[in-house]
């Protein structure tokens, strides 16, 4: 008889040890900016030159994101985001938690926020609804994705859905005359060196796009 | 005499701190090369080398400063060689030199180049000395020609590049802070994306907001009237419909 195989390690234990060993990419370093529709071609051209996926050209995406929230004991509702690809219907859905963005002081080049994501099946929407989550808002993103080392750069147009649950092109409306530009890296904790690389990369996109740490607290205040 | 000793000590201390600083920078580069090999580009490496070169020049300048005692006038003599491992020595040299043995002393305390190298150098110098004046002139001219050609290429490329950047300045504004704030607050907080809360239906009936619970916290996020076009009447009925079976089922 063969030797008795070791008992499989329970999933929770391996997750805990992964967290302890600091190999779970649970933090997102983020810089945001915008570019006017008229200048987006120039930006795409420059990104094509700067980024890794030169040969294949920029990757396009067309996503639908729904933001769900649930009220619990804390005053702040818990928010989860579900994202699905409209152009690839057989792709898994993505469920994502995003924490409060930390702005940090001047010496920190990027925003830092907790981020956990997982691939799911389409039934996630029913699952969340059954749990008591309610959909807060939804939108359509359409744009281009670039890579540079560990950095991800997205240039996306945000559309409002005029008809709830209908992402058809004729029933969506762009919410501004600009594209949203995001530069992000998912990394385990305490890898602050990458933030410096992001600052250098953002510097190369000036003056076309100014990627910056957007202060979310100031956005919630109504404009005077 | 004692004053001189003190001065020497001070100089060595300064020199050592400069060297250590230099060493730390070299370590940083090696670390980067080892751990982020894929993300290093030649411009950063070049920049680092430029810094090294400056550091080196600064150190050499410091050493050649007149008022300093000439270090080359001091000699280091090995008083005793020992093949055994010397812990103190290993510690101060960070484990690079474990023992002051017969093996390494000729290399570490060398003041002249190795005989082999010296011989080669002599050969080259001899060859240079024996060169015909005309041949030398010819080679010099050819070399100058090549260098000038490269210089031409570089300056031409530079000129083109400057024209291009000059043209790019003329593009004008390419991004708008207001748009950025609109986009970010929409994506992060759903500003302008939340379905409008219907007040009164066309029939004059109150429409219960079944699509989603309306909470007081939504107040500040509701855009002021006029900022956004009012939704068409059809939209309101659709919001109501959203309360029915989920659209993504």
Tab-separated table of C-alpha atoms in Angstrom:
chain	number	residue	atom	x	y	z
A	1	UNK	CA	0.000	0.000	0.000
A	2	UNK	CA	1.103	3.484	-0.669
A	3	UNK	CA	1.787	5.798	2.134
A	4	UNK	CA	-1.251	7.691	3.275
A	5	UNK	CA	-1.427	10.984	1.468
A	6	UNK	CA	-1.246	14.114	3.556
A	7	UNK	CA	-4.595	15.641	4.269
A	8	UNK	CA	-5.298	18.547	1.922
A	9	UNK	CA	-4.780	21.933	3.509
A	10	UNK	CA	-8.125	23.657	4.051
A	11	UNK	CA	-8.653	26.594	1.697
A	12	UNK	CA	-9.033	29.038	4.545
A	13	UNK	CA	-5.672	28.013	5.998
A	14	UNK	CA	-3.815	28.413	2.752
A	15	UNK	CA	-5.456	31.796	2.286
A	16	UNK	CA	-4.443	32.863	5.780
A	17	UNK	CA	-0.869	31.762	5.221
A	18	UNK	CA	-0.824	33.535	1.872
A	19	UNK	CA	-2.000	36.713	3.610
A	20	UNK	CA	0.648	36.259	6.301
A	21	UNK	CA	3.401	35.759	3.776
A	22	UNK	CA	2.296	38.895	2.056
A	23	UNK	CA	1.861	37.451	-1.413
A	24	UNK	CA	-1.760	38.397	-1.961
A	25	UNK	CA	-2.050	41.453	-4.166
A	26	UNK	CA	-4.615	43.263	-2.056
A	27	UNK	CA	-3.583	46.849	-2.537
A	28	UNK	CA	-4.079	49.052	-5.524
A	29	UNK	CA	-1.819	51.947	-6.332
A	30	UNK	CA	-3.804	54.388	-8.439
A	31	UNK	CA	-3.427	57.585	-10.406
A	32	UNK	CA	-6.261	59.154	-12.377
A	33	UNK	CA	-6.579	61.696	-15.116
A	34	UNK	CA	-8.729	62.624	-18.057
A	35	UNK	CA	-8.259	63.489	-21.693
A	36	UNK	CA	-10.620	65.356	-24.008
A	37	UNK	CA	-12.203	63.398	-26.841
A	38	UNK	CA	-10.324	65.512	-29.358
A	39	UNK	CA	-6.927	64.513	-27.929
A	40	UNK	CA	-7.565	60.860	-27.225
A	41	UNK	CA	-5.999	59.732	-30.511
A	42	UNK	CA	-2.742	61.456	-29.614
A	43	UNK	CA	-2.772	59.830	-26.192
A	44	UNK	CA	-3.413	56.367	-27.630
A	45	UNK	CA	-0.576	56.882	-30.053
A	46	UNK	CA	1.777	57.834	-27.279
A	47	UNK	CA	0.690	54.945	-25.070
A	48	UNK	CA	1.254	52.559	-27.932
A	49	UNK	CA	4.815	53.785	-28.060
A	50	UNK	CA	5.392	53.626	-24.318
A	51	UNK	CA	3.744	50.356	-23.393
A	52	UNK	CA	4.608	46.687	-23.694
A	53	UNK	CA	1.823	45.364	-25.875
A	54	UNK	CA	3.069	47.117	-28.973
A	55	UNK	CA	2.734	44.290	-31.466
A	56	UNK	CA	-0.831	43.298	-30.744
A	57	UNK	CA	-2.071	46.868	-30.588
A	58	UNK	CA	-4.165	48.178	-27.713
A	59	UNK	CA	-6.659	45.793	-26.188
A	60	UNK	CA	-10.195	47.089	-26.308
A	61	UNK	CA	-12.834	46.449	-23.711
A	62	UNK	CA	-16.546	47.038	-23.332
A	63	UNK	CA	-17.749	46.445	-19.796
A	64	UNK	CA	-20.849	46.901	-17.732
A	65	UNK	CA	-20.292	47.708	-14.069
A	66	UNK	CA	-22.930	47.546	-11.353
A	67	UNK	CA	-22.335	48.906	-7.897
A	68	UNK	CA	-24.223	47.116	-5.115
A	69	UNK	CA	-24.496	48.226	-1.524
A	70	UNK	CA	-25.897	46.911	1.717
A	71	UNK	CA	-26.533	48.732	4.978
A	72	UNK	CA	-25.210	47.090	8.077
A	73	UNK	CA	-24.377	48.220	11.591
A	74	UNK	CA	-21.736	50.631	10.361
A	75	UNK	CA	-22.937	54.011	9.135
A	76	UNK	CA	-21.047	53.537	5.868
A	77	UNK	CA	-22.830	51.076	3.579
A	78	UNK	CA	-20.753	48.164	2.306
A	79	UNK	CA	-20.232	48.465	-1.425
A	80	UNK	CA	-19.340	45.742	-3.913
A	81	UNK	CA	-18.871	46.076	-7.633
A	82	UNK	CA	-19.831	43.538	-10.263
A	83	UNK	CA	-18.352	43.881	-13.690
A	84	UNK	CA	-19.053	41.912	-16.831
A	85	UNK	CA	-17.728	42.074	-20.348
A	86	UNK	CA	-20.375	42.956	-22.911
A	87	UNK	CA	-18.174	42.029	-25.846
A	88	UNK	CA	-17.237	38.587	-24.457
A	89	UNK	CA	-20.346	37.037	-22.990
A	90	UNK	CA	-18.637	33.795	-21.926
A	91	UNK	CA	-16.098	35.576	-19.732
A	92	UNK	CA	-16.614	35.230	-15.965
A	93	UNK	CA	-18.102	38.115	-14.054
A	94	UNK	CA	-15.791	40.002	-11.724
A	95	UNK	CA	-16.745	40.798	-8.143
A	96	UNK	CA	-14.644	43.456	-6.517
A	97	UNK	CA	-14.327	45.197	-3.188
A	98	UNK	CA	-12.601	48.553	-3.135
A	99	UNK	CA	-11.632	50.177	0.160
A	100	UNK	CA	-11.453	53.827	1.072
A	101	UNK	CA	-8.709	55.543	-0.907
A	102	UNK	CA	-5.781	56.726	1.180
A	103	UNK	CA	-4.333	59.923	-0.114
A	104	UNK	CA	-1.247	59.921	2.107
A	105	UNK	CA	1.092	62.878	2.355
A	106	UNK	CA	2.931	64.694	-0.407
A	107	UNK	CA	5.804	62.215	-0.439
A	108	UNK	CA	3.533	59.390	-1.564
A	109	UNK	CA	3.182	59.523	-5.338
A	110	UNK	CA	-0.115	57.639	-5.686
A	111	UNK	CA	-3.421	56.895	-4.032
A	112	UNK	CA	-3.444	53.617	-2.150
A	113	UNK	CA	-6.604	51.606	-1.615
A	114	UNK	CA	-7.479	48.083	-0.582
A	115	UNK	CA	-8.772	45.978	-3.410
A	116	UNK	CA	-9.903	42.394	-3.527
A	117	UNK	CA	-11.366	40.844	-6.630
A	118	UNK	CA	-12.550	37.437	-7.664
A	119	UNK	CA	-14.021	35.879	-10.785
A	120	UNK	CA	-17.599	34.658	-10.433
A	121	UNK	CA	-20.482	33.266	-12.452
A	122	UNK	CA	-23.381	35.418	-13.669
A	123	UNK	CA	-25.500	34.218	-10.731
A	124	UNK	CA	-23.560	36.623	-8.505
A	125	UNK	CA	-26.204	39.262	-9.225
A	126	UNK	CA	-28.980	37.022	-7.865
A	127	UNK	CA	-26.779	35.978	-4.985
A	128	UNK	CA	-26.115	39.556	-3.892
A	129	UNK	CA	-29.772	40.470	-4.308
A	130	UNK	CA	-30.798	37.535	-2.142
A	131	UNK	CA	-28.313	38.648	0.498
A	132	UNK	CA	-30.020	42.009	0.671
A	133	UNK	CA	-27.723	44.013	-1.554
A	134	UNK	CA	-29.383	46.625	-3.718
A	135	UNK	CA	-28.000	48.077	-6.898
A	136	UNK	CA	-26.866	51.652	-6.301
A	137	UNK	CA	-25.865	52.628	-9.811
A	138	UNK	CA	-24.514	51.160	-13.005
A	139	UNK	CA	-22.580	52.335	-16.014
A	140	UNK	CA	-20.892	51.237	-19.197
A	141	UNK	CA	-17.163	51.518	-19.843
A	142	UNK	CA	-15.705	51.347	-23.293
A	143	UNK	CA	-12.057	51.892	-24.070
A	144	UNK	CA	-8.517	50.641	-24.352
A	145	UNK	CA	-6.161	48.827	-22.041
A	146	UNK	CA	-2.365	48.974	-22.079
A	147	UNK	CA	0.328	47.244	-20.072
A	148	UNK	CA	3.752	48.395	-19.023
A	149	UNK	CA	5.517	45.935	-16.742
A	150	UNK	CA	3.229	45.547	-13.768
A	151	UNK	CA	1.367	48.740	-14.553
A	152	UNK	CA	-2.043	48.787	-16.168
A	153	UNK	CA	-3.264	51.795	-18.076
A	154	UNK	CA	-6.887	52.141	-19.096
A	155	UNK	CA	-8.410	54.841	-21.262
A	156	UNK	CA	-12.152	54.561	-20.985
A	157	UNK	CA	-15.293	56.404	-21.879
A	158	UNK	CA	-18.012	56.281	-19.236
A	159	UNK	CA	-21.623	55.973	-20.384
A	160	UNK	CA	-24.797	56.434	-18.419
A	161	UNK	CA	-27.497	53.883	-19.121
A	162	UNK	CA	-30.711	55.599	-20.042
A	163	UNK	CA	-32.670	52.372	-19.660
A	164	UNK	CA	-31.954	50.315	-16.570
A	165	UNK	CA	-30.355	47.003	-17.431
A	166	UNK	CA	-30.156	47.717	-21.170
A	167	UNK	CA	-26.577	48.336	-22.243
A	168	UNK	CA	-27.517	48.604	-25.902
A	169	UNK	CA	-25.551	51.297	-27.773
A	170	UNK	CA	-28.641	53.319	-28.628
A	171	UNK	CA	-29.718	53.649	-25.007
A	172	UNK	CA	-26.464	54.850	-23.483
A	173	UNK	CA	-25.207	58.378	-23.147
A	174	UNK	CA	-21.614	59.557	-22.491
A	175	UNK	CA	-21.458	61.488	-19.239
A	176	UNK	CA	-18.694	63.830	-20.319
A	177	UNK	CA	-16.655	65.011	-23.264
A	178	UNK	CA	-13.560	63.282	-21.892
A	179	UNK	CA	-12.051	59.859	-21.449
A	180	UNK	CA	-11.069	58.663	-17.994
A	181	UNK	CA	-7.403	57.637	-17.811
A	182	UNK	CA	-6.311	55.353	-14.990
A	183	UNK	CA	-2.860	54.054	-14.136
A	184	UNK	CA	-2.912	51.275	-11.563
A	185	UNK	CA	-0.926	48.421	-10.071
A	186	UNK	CA	-2.258	45.647	-7.868
A	187	UNK	CA	0.399	44.584	-5.393
A	188	UNK	CA	0.866	42.969	-2.001
A	189	UNK	CA	1.313	45.392	0.901
A	190	UNK	CA	4.422	47.456	1.325
A	191	UNK	CA	5.681	47.487	-2.218
A	192	UNK	CA	5.990	51.214	-2.323
A	193	UNK	CA	8.802	51.172	-4.885
A	194	UNK	CA	6.265	50.571	-7.647
A	195	UNK	CA	4.553	53.864	-6.813
A	196	UNK	CA	7.733	55.677	-7.780
A	197	UNK	CA	7.779	53.918	-11.157
A	198	UNK	CA	4.182	55.008	-11.676
A	199	UNK	CA	5.089	58.610	-10.932
A	200	UNK	CA	7.840	58.446	-13.546
A	201	UNK	CA	5.447	56.953	-16.092
A	202	UNK	CA	2.795	59.592	-15.362
A	203	UNK	CA	5.465	62.213	-15.923
A	204	UNK	CA	5.947	60.899	-19.463
A	205	UNK	CA	2.304	61.513	-20.346
A	206	UNK	CA	2.445	65.195	-19.474
A	207	UNK	CA	1.259	67.641	-20.702
A	208	UNK	CA	-1.246	65.521	-22.620
A	209	UNK	CA	-2.743	64.003	-19.487
A	210	UNK	CA	-2.086	64.991	-15.908
A	211	UNK	CA	-2.360	61.835	-13.849
A	212	UNK	CA	-2.889	62.803	-10.241
A	213	UNK	CA	-4.077	61.692	-6.847
A	214	UNK	CA	-7.713	62.696	-6.956
A	215	UNK	CA	-8.977	63.709	-3.526
A	216	UNK	CA	-12.268	61.847	-3.152
A	217	UNK	CA	-13.232	63.788	-0.042
A	218	UNK	CA	-13.247	67.018	-1.948
A	219	UNK	CA	-15.412	65.502	-4.674
A	220	UNK	CA	-18.248	64.731	-2.286
A	221	UNK	CA	-18.629	68.385	-1.386
A	222	UNK	CA	-21.000	70.213	-3.685
A	223	UNK	CA	-19.235	72.737	-5.886
A	224	UNK	CA	-19.547	76.283	-4.589
B	1	UNK	CA	53.766	65.456	13.955
B	2	UNK	CA	50.729	64.692	16.013
B	3	UNK	CA	48.770	67.344	14.199
B	4	UNK	CA	49.575	65.674	10.958
B	5	UNK	CA	48.352	62.341	12.259
B	6	UNK	CA	45.092	63.857	13.330
B	7	UNK	CA	44.626	65.484	9.984
B	8	UNK	CA	45.308	62.216	8.229
B	9	UNK	CA	42.746	60.479	10.358
B	10	UNK	CA	40.148	63.127	9.574
B	11	UNK	CA	40.835	62.865	5.865
B	12	UNK	CA	40.558	59.094	5.910
B	13	UNK	CA	37.289	59.315	7.785
B	14	UNK	CA	35.854	61.732	5.241
B	15	UNK	CA	37.131	59.622	2.418
B	16	UNK	CA	35.577	56.526	3.871
B	17	UNK	CA	32.159	58.125	4.284
B	18	UNK	CA	32.255	59.272	0.671
B	19	UNK	CA	33.218	55.800	-0.452
B	20	UNK	CA	30.447	54.245	1.615
B	21	UNK	CA	27.892	56.545	0.055
B	22	UNK	CA	29.147	55.554	-3.368
B	23	UNK	CA	29.021	51.908	-2.417
B	24	UNK	CA	25.413	52.215	-1.257
B	25	UNK	CA	24.431	53.646	-4.615
B	26	UNK	CA	26.110	50.809	-6.456
B	27	UNK	CA	24.307	48.348	-4.200
B	28	UNK	CA	20.994	50.026	-5.029
B	29	UNK	CA	21.652	49.593	-8.745
B	30	UNK	CA	22.623	45.948	-8.356
B	31	UNK	CA	19.502	45.348	-6.270
B	32	UNK	CA	17.354	46.932	-8.955
B	33	UNK	CA	19.022	44.868	-11.679
B	34	UNK	CA	18.517	41.674	-9.751
B	35	UNK	CA	14.935	42.206	-8.673
B	36	UNK	CA	13.328	44.303	-11.371
B	37	UNK	CA	15.295	43.139	-14.333
B	38	UNK	CA	12.294	43.313	-16.650
B	39	UNK	CA	11.307	46.820	-15.776
B	40	UNK	CA	14.677	48.541	-15.937
B	41	UNK	CA	15.138	50.697	-18.992
B	42	UNK	CA	18.379	52.005	-20.346
B	43	UNK	CA	17.669	55.627	-19.540
B	44	UNK	CA	17.494	55.002	-15.796
B	45	UNK	CA	20.637	52.906	-15.881
B	46	UNK	CA	22.348	55.623	-17.845
B	47	UNK	CA	21.222	58.209	-15.304
B	48	UNK	CA	22.600	56.064	-12.514
B	49	UNK	CA	25.914	55.776	-14.280
B	50	UNK	CA	26.003	59.532	-14.702
B	51	UNK	CA	25.570	59.853	-10.938
B	52	UNK	CA	28.358	57.329	-10.375
B	53	UNK	CA	30.649	59.239	-12.624
B	54	UNK	CA	29.950	62.485	-10.776
B	55	UNK	CA	30.574	60.778	-7.461
B	56	UNK	CA	33.841	59.373	-8.698
B	57	UNK	CA	35.002	62.737	-9.981
B	58	UNK	CA	34.084	64.363	-6.688
B	59	UNK	CA	36.094	61.776	-4.763
B	60	UNK	CA	39.107	62.182	-7.003
B	61	UNK	CA	38.858	65.935	-6.673
B	62	UNK	CA	38.729	65.633	-2.928
B	63	UNK	CA	41.858	63.487	-2.927
B	64	UNK	CA	43.816	65.845	-5.107
B	65	UNK	CA	43.010	68.864	-2.957
B	66	UNK	CA	46.397	70.474	-2.144
B	67	UNK	CA	45.949	71.011	1.535
B	68	UNK	CA	45.298	67.325	2.127
B	69	UNK	CA	48.222	65.097	2.992
B	70	UNK	CA	49.224	63.171	-0.097
B	71	UNK	CA	47.904	59.712	0.564
B	72	UNK	CA	50.189	58.208	-2.036
B	73	UNK	CA	53.121	59.141	0.138
B	74	UNK	CA	51.968	56.678	2.735
B	75	UNK	CA	52.575	53.037	2.212
B	76	UNK	CA	50.788	50.051	3.658
B	77	UNK	CA	52.997	47.206	4.764
B	78	UNK	CA	51.744	43.766	5.632
B	79	UNK	CA	53.477	42.986	8.898
B	80	UNK	CA	52.193	39.480	9.267
B	81	UNK	CA	50.386	37.058	6.995
B	82	UNK	CA	48.026	34.505	8.426
B	83	UNK	CA	46.179	31.760	6.580
B	84	UNK	CA	43.681	31.377	9.453
B	85	UNK	CA	40.302	33.041	9.260
B	86	UNK	CA	40.303	36.456	10.949
B	87	UNK	CA	36.851	37.335	12.271
B	88	UNK	CA	37.618	41.031	12.731
B	89	UNK	CA	38.887	41.362	9.213
B	90	UNK	CA	35.920	39.482	7.810
B	91	UNK	CA	33.576	41.802	9.704
B	92	UNK	CA	35.104	45.078	8.562
B	93	UNK	CA	35.302	43.899	4.973
B	94	UNK	CA	31.739	42.506	5.047
B	95	UNK	CA	32.965	38.946	4.493
B	96	UNK	CA	34.833	39.756	1.350
B	97	UNK	CA	38.283	39.127	2.882
B	98	UNK	CA	38.170	36.330	5.444
B	99	UNK	CA	41.920	36.131	6.043
B	100	UNK	CA	45.019	38.140	5.263
B	101	UNK	CA	46.734	35.241	3.575
B	102	UNK	CA	49.500	34.816	1.019
B	103	UNK	CA	46.943	34.351	-1.659
B	104	UNK	CA	45.348	37.733	-1.612
B	105	UNK	CA	47.984	40.111	-0.315
B	106	UNK	CA	49.807	40.460	-3.643
B	107	UNK	CA	46.511	41.472	-5.246
B	108	UNK	CA	45.137	43.747	-2.566
B	109	UNK	CA	48.307	45.650	-1.770
B	110	UNK	CA	49.481	46.017	-5.339
B	111	UNK	CA	50.828	49.430	-6.339
B	112	UNK	CA	51.910	48.587	-9.855
B	113	UNK	CA	50.018	46.807	-12.630
B	114	UNK	CA	50.606	43.110	-13.056
B	115	UNK	CA	53.775	42.210	-14.980
B	116	UNK	CA	51.698	40.694	-17.756
B	117	UNK	CA	49.579	43.800	-18.147
B	118	UNK	CA	52.596	46.008	-17.896
B	119	UNK	CA	54.225	44.076	-20.684
B	120	UNK	CA	51.181	44.429	-22.919
B	121	UNK	CA	50.995	48.146	-22.215
B	122	UNK	CA	54.648	48.494	-23.181
B	123	UNK	CA	53.981	46.707	-26.449
B	124	UNK	CA	51.114	49.002	-27.320
B	125	UNK	CA	53.109	52.076	-26.444
B	126	UNK	CA	55.985	50.865	-28.526
B	127	UNK	CA	53.704	50.291	-31.465
B	128	UNK	CA	52.270	53.788	-31.110
B	129	UNK	CA	55.733	55.290	-30.920
B	130	UNK	CA	56.933	53.519	-34.025
B	131	UNK	CA	54.057	54.691	-36.159
B	132	UNK	CA	54.818	56.723	-39.262
B	133	UNK	CA	53.717	60.336	-39.006
B	134	UNK	CA	51.803	60.173	-42.277
B	135	UNK	CA	49.958	56.995	-41.396
B	136	UNK	CA	48.989	58.533	-38.092
B	137	UNK	CA	47.676	61.597	-39.857
B	138	UNK	CA	45.681	59.429	-42.211
B	139	UNK	CA	44.118	57.422	-39.417
B	140	UNK	CA	43.349	60.603	-37.532
B	141	UNK	CA	41.598	62.088	-40.541
B	142	UNK	CA	39.543	58.951	-41.089
B	143	UNK	CA	38.527	58.851	-37.453
B	144	UNK	CA	37.586	62.539	-37.495
B	145	UNK	CA	35.449	61.934	-40.539
B	146	UNK	CA	33.516	59.147	-38.861
B	147	UNK	CA	32.982	61.151	-35.687
B	148	UNK	CA	31.813	64.186	-37.628
B	149	UNK	CA	29.372	62.073	-39.556
B	150	UNK	CA	27.857	60.688	-36.356
B	151	UNK	CA	27.703	64.186	-34.922
B	152	UNK	CA	25.808	65.339	-38.019
B	153	UNK	CA	23.311	62.510	-37.646
B	154	UNK	CA	22.710	63.300	-33.999
B	155	UNK	CA	22.273	67.022	-34.470
B	156	UNK	CA	19.926	66.468	-37.395
B	157	UNK	CA	17.772	64.125	-35.312
B	158	UNK	CA	17.798	66.641	-32.501
B	159	UNK	CA	16.669	69.426	-34.802
B	160	UNK	CA	13.783	67.324	-36.079
B	161	UNK	CA	12.812	66.386	-32.583
B	162	UNK	CA	12.774	70.007	-31.470
B	163	UNK	CA	10.543	71.006	-34.362
B	164	UNK	CA	8.169	68.201	-33.462
B	165	UNK	CA	7.941	69.142	-29.801
B	166	UNK	CA	7.503	72.758	-30.824
B	167	UNK	CA	4.519	71.746	-32.925
B	168	UNK	CA	3.077	69.727	-30.115
B	169	UNK	CA	2.937	72.703	-27.769
B	170	UNK	CA	0.507	74.253	-30.212
B	171	UNK	CA	-2.145	71.580	-29.605
B	172	UNK	CA	-3.445	73.472	-26.617
B	173	UNK	CA	-5.612	72.072	-23.891
B	174	UNK	CA	-5.965	68.318	-23.928
B	175	UNK	CA	-7.511	67.630	-20.546
B	176	UNK	CA	-10.030	69.256	-18.286
B	177	UNK	CA	-10.049	69.169	-14.512
B	178	UNK	CA	-13.831	69.568	-14.395
B	179	UNK	CA	-14.279	66.535	-16.650
B	180	UNK	CA	-11.887	64.535	-14.505
B	181	UNK	CA	-13.937	65.310	-11.408
B	182	UNK	CA	-17.174	64.436	-13.197
B	183	UNK	CA	-15.757	61.104	-14.320
B	184	UNK	CA	-14.151	60.146	-11.034
B	185	UNK	CA	-17.165	61.032	-8.923
B	186	UNK	CA	-19.385	59.106	-11.328
B	187	UNK	CA	-17.252	55.968	-11.214
B	188	UNK	CA	-16.556	56.078	-7.491
B	189	UNK	CA	-19.835	57.358	-6.077
B	190	UNK	CA	-22.287	57.033	-8.914
B	191	UNK	CA	-22.825	60.763	-9.197
B	192	UNK	CA	-25.109	61.491	-12.181
B	193	UNK	CA	-25.493	57.764	-12.732
B	194	UNK	CA	-28.111	56.901	-10.155
B	195	UNK	CA	-31.565	56.606	-11.570
B	196	UNK	CA	-33.576	59.763	-10.959
B	197	UNK	CA	-36.022	59.446	-8.094
B	198	UNK	CA	-39.405	59.788	-9.691
B	199	UNK	CA	-41.616	62.314	-7.927
B	200	UNK	CA	-44.934	62.273	-9.731
B	201	UNK	CA	-45.879	60.017	-12.562
B	202	UNK	CA	-47.551	61.486	-15.667
B	203	UNK	CA	-50.870	60.273	-14.333
B	204	UNK	CA	-50.437	62.301	-11.136
B	205	UNK	CA	-49.893	59.169	-9.056
B	206	UNK	CA	-46.978	58.776	-6.660
B	207	UNK	CA	-44.661	56.153	-7.958
B	208	UNK	CA	-43.087	54.149	-5.191
B	209	UNK	CA	-39.340	53.999	-5.701
B	210	UNK	CA	-39.141	50.260	-5.835
B	211	UNK	CA	-36.067	50.134	-8.021
B	212	UNK	CA	-33.767	50.731	-5.091
B	213	UNK	CA	-34.158	52.008	-1.549
B	214	UNK	CA	-33.985	55.766	-1.417
B	215	UNK	CA	-31.824	56.814	1.481
B	216	UNK	CA	-31.280	60.319	2.786
B	217	UNK	CA	-27.578	59.991	1.997
B	218	UNK	CA	-28.483	60.172	-1.631
B	219	UNK	CA	-29.417	63.820	-1.266
B	220	UNK	CA	-26.045	65.429	-1.943
B	221	UNK	CA	-25.437	63.115	-4.839
B	222	UNK	CA	-28.566	64.008	-6.662
B	223	UNK	CA	-27.503	66.472	-9.297
B	224	UNK	CA	-29.109	69.887	-9.151
B	225	UNK	CA	-31.724	70.510	-11.742
B	226	UNK	CA	-30.425	72.078	-14.894
B	227	UNK	CA	-27.084	70.322	-14.687
B	228	UNK	CA	-28.530	67.301	-16.334
B	229	UNK	CA	-31.371	67.001	-18.777
B	230	UNK	CA	-34.577	65.737	-17.245
B	231	UNK	CA	-35.182	62.148	-18.143
B	232	UNK	CA	-37.891	61.499	-20.659
B	233	UNK	CA	-41.219	60.375	-19.226
B	234	UNK	CA	-40.511	56.893	-20.507
B	235	UNK	CA	-37.556	56.620	-18.151
B	236	UNK	CA	-39.703	56.876	-15.039
B	237	UNK	CA	-41.820	53.922	-15.925
B	238	UNK	CA	-38.667	52.016	-16.625
B	239	UNK	CA	-37.334	52.738	-13.171
B	240	UNK	CA	-40.472	51.284	-11.779
B	241	UNK	CA	-40.067	48.258	-13.965
B	242	UNK	CA	-36.671	47.629	-12.471
B	243	UNK	CA	-38.328	46.496	-9.284
B	244	UNK	CA	-39.663	43.484	-11.158
B	245	UNK	CA	-37.493	40.409	-11.918
B	246	UNK	CA	-33.868	41.369	-12.124
B	247	UNK	CA	-32.711	42.408	-15.608
B	248	UNK	CA	-29.518	40.300	-15.471
B	249	UNK	CA	-31.174	37.104	-14.561
